[in-house]
Amino acid sequence: RKEVEQDPGPFNVPEGATVAFNCTYSNSASQSFFWYRQDCRKEPKLLMSVYSSGNEDGRFTAQLNRASQYISLLIRDSKLSDSATYLCVVKANNNDMRFGAGTRLTVKP
Amino acid sequence: ETGVTQSPTHLIKTRGQQVTLRCSSQSGHNTVSWYQQALGQGPQFIFQYYREEENGRGNFPPRFSGLQFPNYSSELNVNALELDDSALYLCASSSGTGGATGELFFGEGSRLTVL
């Protein structure tokens, strides 16, 4: 079993749609959780951290369920510029950030 | 831009050869992590260097080795290249061993093709 598993995608949605990505992790000792975004042929960049109580950043909402070892990312009112691969990242200790394989999103006009 | 620079950007090697990839970390960052990203996959953690010492390693064989220099720049060396080593190699810098916010600042990567 992979340490971090994500929806395989791809997700193709129209502009304005709401889309949700799921992620599960296997290491119950994981401490911190993040979503990164990677544009085509570019480097990954931090989108947002994920806190136990859930958190929002504009149109983006992240949630964490430690008991189920599950993380989600919700994007509301999708924009063309949201098209990218979204990477779920789990940090078990200070040294090791584990990335999922990513979920590819294409937002169409 | 992140301020993390990697070289070379692209290179082609043949099986059995050796390669050295270089990374300059962002100003003020003392930690460099290396990742391998195969096509269609997420980045896989190779190892991390903190203050010139290896500070964690992923599931990669010993032929993957590295260095960090006093100015915090870093090298990744891969010996006895195999076809499966073809990938994008990403360097990420951070402040502290994981970064207080978990934010890694990635370079644009070195794309290695092994023939």
Tab-separated table of C-alpha atoms in Angstrom:
chain	number	residue	atom	x	y	z
A	1	ARG	CA	0.000	0.000	0.000
A	2	LYS	CA	1.300	3.451	-0.905
A	3	GLU	CA	1.932	5.824	1.979
A	4	VAL	CA	-0.165	8.553	0.407
A	5	GLU	CA	-2.956	7.684	-2.011
A	6	GLN	CA	-5.048	10.062	-4.048
A	7	ASP	CA	-7.954	9.915	-6.448
A	8	PRO	CA	-6.365	8.925	-9.753
A	9	GLY	CA	-8.282	11.487	-11.808
A	10	PRO	CA	-8.212	13.128	-14.220
A	11	PHE	CA	-11.040	15.460	-13.324
A	12	ASN	CA	-12.508	17.463	-16.187
A	13	VAL	CA	-14.991	20.081	-14.991
A	14	PRO	CA	-16.655	23.189	-16.422
A	15	GLU	CA	-15.868	26.642	-15.119
A	16	GLY	CA	-17.840	27.422	-12.002
A	17	ALA	CA	-18.075	23.798	-10.884
A	18	THR	CA	-17.234	22.532	-7.412
A	19	VAL	CA	-14.721	19.714	-7.308
A	20	ALA	CA	-13.391	17.640	-4.418
A	21	PHE	CA	-10.200	15.639	-4.134
A	22	ASN	CA	-9.574	12.927	-1.592
A	23	CYS	CA	-6.395	11.581	-0.087
A	24	THR	CA	-5.612	8.838	2.422
A	25	TYR	CA	-2.387	8.191	4.271
A	26	SER	CA	-1.079	5.075	5.943
A	27	ASN	CA	1.245	6.390	8.648
A	28	SER	CA	-0.800	7.131	11.753
A	29	ALA	CA	2.176	9.021	13.210
A	30	SER	CA	1.899	11.678	10.516
A	31	GLN	CA	2.059	15.138	11.986
A	32	SER	CA	1.356	17.669	9.284
A	33	PHE	CA	-0.607	17.771	6.063
A	34	PHE	CA	-0.539	19.943	2.987
A	35	TRP	CA	-1.841	20.398	-0.510
A	36	TYR	CA	0.627	21.403	-3.189
A	37	ARG	CA	-0.161	22.461	-6.721
A	38	GLN	CA	1.946	21.553	-9.733
A	39	ASP	CA	1.376	23.156	-13.099
A	40	CYS	CA	2.359	21.270	-16.240
A	41	ARG	CA	6.145	21.005	-16.534
A	42	LYS	CA	6.627	23.229	-13.490
A	43	GLU	CA	7.747	22.666	-9.923
A	44	PRO	CA	5.290	21.958	-7.068
A	45	LYS	CA	4.203	24.939	-4.961
A	46	LEU	CA	2.449	25.011	-1.609
A	47	LEU	CA	-1.281	25.647	-1.988
A	48	MET	CA	-2.310	25.369	1.646
A	49	SER	CA	-1.713	23.593	4.900
A	50	VAL	CA	-4.426	21.355	6.334
A	51	TYR	CA	-5.428	21.795	9.956
A	52	SER	CA	-7.412	19.444	12.172
A	53	SER	CA	-10.286	21.871	12.443
A	54	GLY	CA	-10.452	22.365	8.691
A	55	ASN	CA	-9.453	25.589	6.993
A	56	GLU	CA	-10.416	27.801	4.094
A	57	ASP	CA	-8.444	30.013	1.780
A	58	GLY	CA	-10.798	31.799	-0.548
A	59	ARG	CA	-12.393	29.220	-2.830
A	60	PHE	CA	-10.310	26.392	-1.357
A	61	THR	CA	-11.314	24.355	1.681
A	62	ALA	CA	-9.140	21.657	3.210
A	63	GLN	CA	-10.240	19.107	5.786
A	64	LEU	CA	-8.493	16.455	7.833
A	65	ASN	CA	-9.902	13.391	9.548
A	66	ARG	CA	-7.142	11.879	11.670
A	67	ALA	CA	-9.235	8.920	12.779
A	68	SER	CA	-9.834	7.875	9.183
A	69	GLN	CA	-6.435	9.120	8.011
A	70	TYR	CA	-8.161	11.085	5.303
A	71	ILE	CA	-7.578	14.524	3.798
A	72	SER	CA	-9.719	16.420	1.332
A	73	LEU	CA	-9.537	19.530	-0.812
A	74	LEU	CA	-12.644	21.284	-2.094
A	75	ILE	CA	-12.467	23.880	-4.842
A	76	ARG	CA	-15.537	26.033	-5.347
A	77	ASP	CA	-16.354	28.137	-8.405
A	78	SER	CA	-13.548	26.577	-10.475
A	79	LYS	CA	-11.514	28.883	-12.703
A	80	LEU	CA	-9.578	28.020	-15.836
A	81	SER	CA	-6.431	28.911	-13.901
A	82	ASP	CA	-7.151	26.138	-11.386
A	83	SER	CA	-6.140	23.579	-14.024
A	84	ALA	CA	-3.144	21.775	-12.531
A	85	THR	CA	-2.139	18.639	-10.662
A	86	TYR	CA	-2.938	18.706	-6.957
A	87	LEU	CA	-0.546	16.829	-4.703
A	88	CYS	CA	-1.462	15.602	-1.234
A	89	VAL	CA	1.542	15.790	1.107
A	90	VAL	CA	2.008	14.194	4.516
A	91	LYS	CA	4.811	14.940	6.921
A	92	ALA	CA	5.640	12.227	9.471
A	93	ASN	CA	8.625	13.860	11.081
A	94	ASN	CA	10.845	16.824	10.515
A	95	ASN	CA	12.722	15.235	7.663
A	96	ASP	CA	10.291	13.486	5.456
A	97	MET	CA	7.500	14.949	3.356
A	98	ARG	CA	5.673	12.225	1.410
A	99	PHE	CA	3.804	13.160	-1.748
A	100	GLY	CA	0.867	11.413	-3.339
A	101	ALA	CA	0.868	10.721	-7.059
A	102	GLY	CA	-1.332	13.741	-7.654
A	103	THR	CA	-4.776	14.344	-9.095
A	104	ARG	CA	-4.981	16.167	-12.385
A	105	LEU	CA	-7.682	18.802	-12.800
A	106	THR	CA	-8.715	20.396	-16.073
A	107	VAL	CA	-11.241	23.226	-15.926
A	108	LYS	CA	-12.910	23.863	-19.260
A	109	PRO	CA	-14.728	26.982	-20.518
B	1	GLU	CA	10.392	32.639	-8.533
B	2	THR	CA	11.527	30.578	-5.555
B	3	GLY	CA	15.201	31.514	-5.707
B	4	VAL	CA	16.163	27.833	-5.909
B	5	THR	CA	18.254	27.112	-8.963
B	6	GLN	CA	19.177	23.746	-10.400
B	7	SER	CA	21.616	22.683	-13.076
B	8	PRO	CA	21.698	21.283	-15.614
B	9	THR	CA	18.070	21.633	-16.685
B	10	HIS	CA	18.229	18.699	-19.070
B	11	LEU	CA	20.749	15.956	-19.649
B	12	ILE	CA	21.046	12.626	-21.383
B	13	LYS	CA	23.201	9.784	-20.105
B	14	THR	CA	23.643	6.120	-20.928
B	15	ARG	CA	23.253	3.128	-18.636
B	16	GLY	CA	26.156	2.643	-16.272
B	17	GLN	CA	27.288	6.254	-16.364
B	18	GLN	CA	27.376	8.596	-13.410
B	19	VAL	CA	25.651	11.962	-13.047
B	20	THR	CA	25.944	14.962	-10.723
B	21	LEU	CA	23.080	17.382	-10.315
B	22	ARG	CA	23.458	20.707	-8.543
B	23	CYS	CA	21.193	22.918	-6.504
B	24	SER	CA	21.528	26.373	-4.980
B	25	SER	CA	19.111	26.906	-2.137
B	26	GLN	CA	17.105	30.007	-1.448
B	27	SER	CA	18.908	32.678	0.537
B	28	GLY	CA	18.522	32.061	4.265
B	29	HIS	CA	17.601	28.389	3.884
B	30	ASN	CA	19.883	25.797	5.472
B	31	THR	CA	18.066	22.632	4.407
B	32	VAL	CA	17.953	20.973	1.010
B	33	SER	CA	15.798	17.986	0.083
B	34	TRP	CA	16.019	16.009	-3.129
B	35	TYR	CA	13.087	14.345	-4.849
B	36	GLN	CA	12.708	12.110	-7.886
B	37	GLN	CA	9.566	12.580	-9.952
B	38	ALA	CA	8.820	10.009	-12.619
B	39	LEU	CA	6.321	10.859	-15.336
B	40	GLY	CA	2.776	10.847	-13.986
B	41	GLN	CA	3.901	10.318	-10.395
B	42	GLY	CA	4.349	12.488	-7.365
B	43	PRO	CA	7.800	13.461	-6.109
B	44	GLN	CA	9.538	10.674	-4.182
B	45	PHE	CA	11.808	11.662	-1.299
B	46	ILE	CA	15.454	10.735	-1.871
B	47	PHE	CA	17.195	12.433	1.070
B	48	GLN	CA	17.589	15.656	2.963
B	49	TYR	CA	20.662	17.620	3.997
B	50	TYR	CA	20.712	19.932	6.978
B	51	ARG	CA	23.833	21.881	7.864
B	52	GLU	CA	25.982	19.664	5.648
B	53	GLU	CA	24.791	16.382	7.172
B	54	GLU	CA	22.351	13.833	5.727
B	55	ASN	CA	19.231	14.196	7.808
B	56	GLY	CA	16.843	11.573	6.501
B	57	ARG	CA	16.674	9.247	3.541
B	58	GLY	CA	13.914	7.671	1.499
B	59	ASN	CA	13.860	4.256	-0.105
B	60	PHE	CA	16.668	4.777	-2.595
B	61	PRO	CA	19.787	2.589	-3.027
B	62	PRO	CA	23.262	3.719	-1.947
B	63	ARG	CA	24.202	4.613	-5.513
B	64	PHE	CA	22.171	7.768	-4.844
B	65	SER	CA	24.378	10.003	-2.733
B	66	GLY	CA	24.652	13.649	-1.953
B	67	LEU	CA	26.549	16.503	-0.448
B	68	GLN	CA	25.771	19.833	1.081
B	69	PHE	CA	28.326	22.614	1.111
B	70	PRO	CA	28.952	25.349	3.702
B	71	ASN	CA	26.937	27.806	1.597
B	72	TYR	CA	24.049	25.263	1.778
B	73	SER	CA	24.133	24.454	-1.919
B	74	SER	CA	23.902	20.758	-2.645
B	75	GLU	CA	24.732	18.018	-5.096
B	76	LEU	CA	22.969	14.793	-5.948
B	77	ASN	CA	25.141	12.044	-7.388
B	78	VAL	CA	23.821	8.922	-9.034
B	79	ASN	CA	26.195	6.122	-9.953
B	80	ALA	CA	25.673	3.172	-12.296
B	81	LEU	CA	22.674	4.766	-13.968
B	82	GLU	CA	19.733	2.557	-14.851
B	83	LEU	CA	16.956	3.176	-17.350
B	84	ASP	CA	14.465	3.616	-14.472
B	85	ASP	CA	16.492	6.552	-13.180
B	86	SER	CA	15.040	8.632	-16.000
B	87	ALA	CA	12.989	11.268	-14.204
B	88	LEU	CA	12.745	14.858	-13.116
B	89	TYR	CA	14.996	15.491	-10.119
B	90	LEU	CA	13.714	18.247	-7.897
B	91	CYS	CA	15.622	20.109	-5.258
B	92	ALA	CA	13.690	21.848	-2.500
B	93	SER	CA	15.029	24.230	0.088
B	94	SER	CA	13.523	25.132	3.421
B	95	SER	CA	14.411	26.851	6.641
B	96	GLY	CA	15.003	24.227	9.316
B	97	THR	CA	14.612	20.517	8.771
B	98	GLY	CA	11.063	20.648	7.629
B	99	GLY	CA	10.158	24.270	7.659
B	100	ALA	CA	7.824	25.643	10.301
B	101	THR	CA	5.012	25.859	7.789
B	102	GLY	CA	5.977	22.734	5.856
B	103	GLU	CA	6.676	24.866	2.848
B	104	LEU	CA	9.285	23.535	0.508
B	105	PHE	CA	10.594	25.846	-2.176
B	106	PHE	CA	11.327	23.828	-5.273
B	107	GLY	CA	13.645	24.513	-8.144
B	108	GLU	CA	12.472	23.848	-11.671
B	109	GLY	CA	14.262	20.522	-11.711
B	110	SER	CA	16.820	18.632	-13.744
B	111	ARG	CA	15.319	16.290	-16.301
B	112	LEU	CA	17.503	13.213	-16.680
B	113	THR	CA	17.090	10.765	-19.526
B	114	VAL	CA	18.991	7.482	-19.370
B	115	LEU	CA	19.344	5.611	-22.657
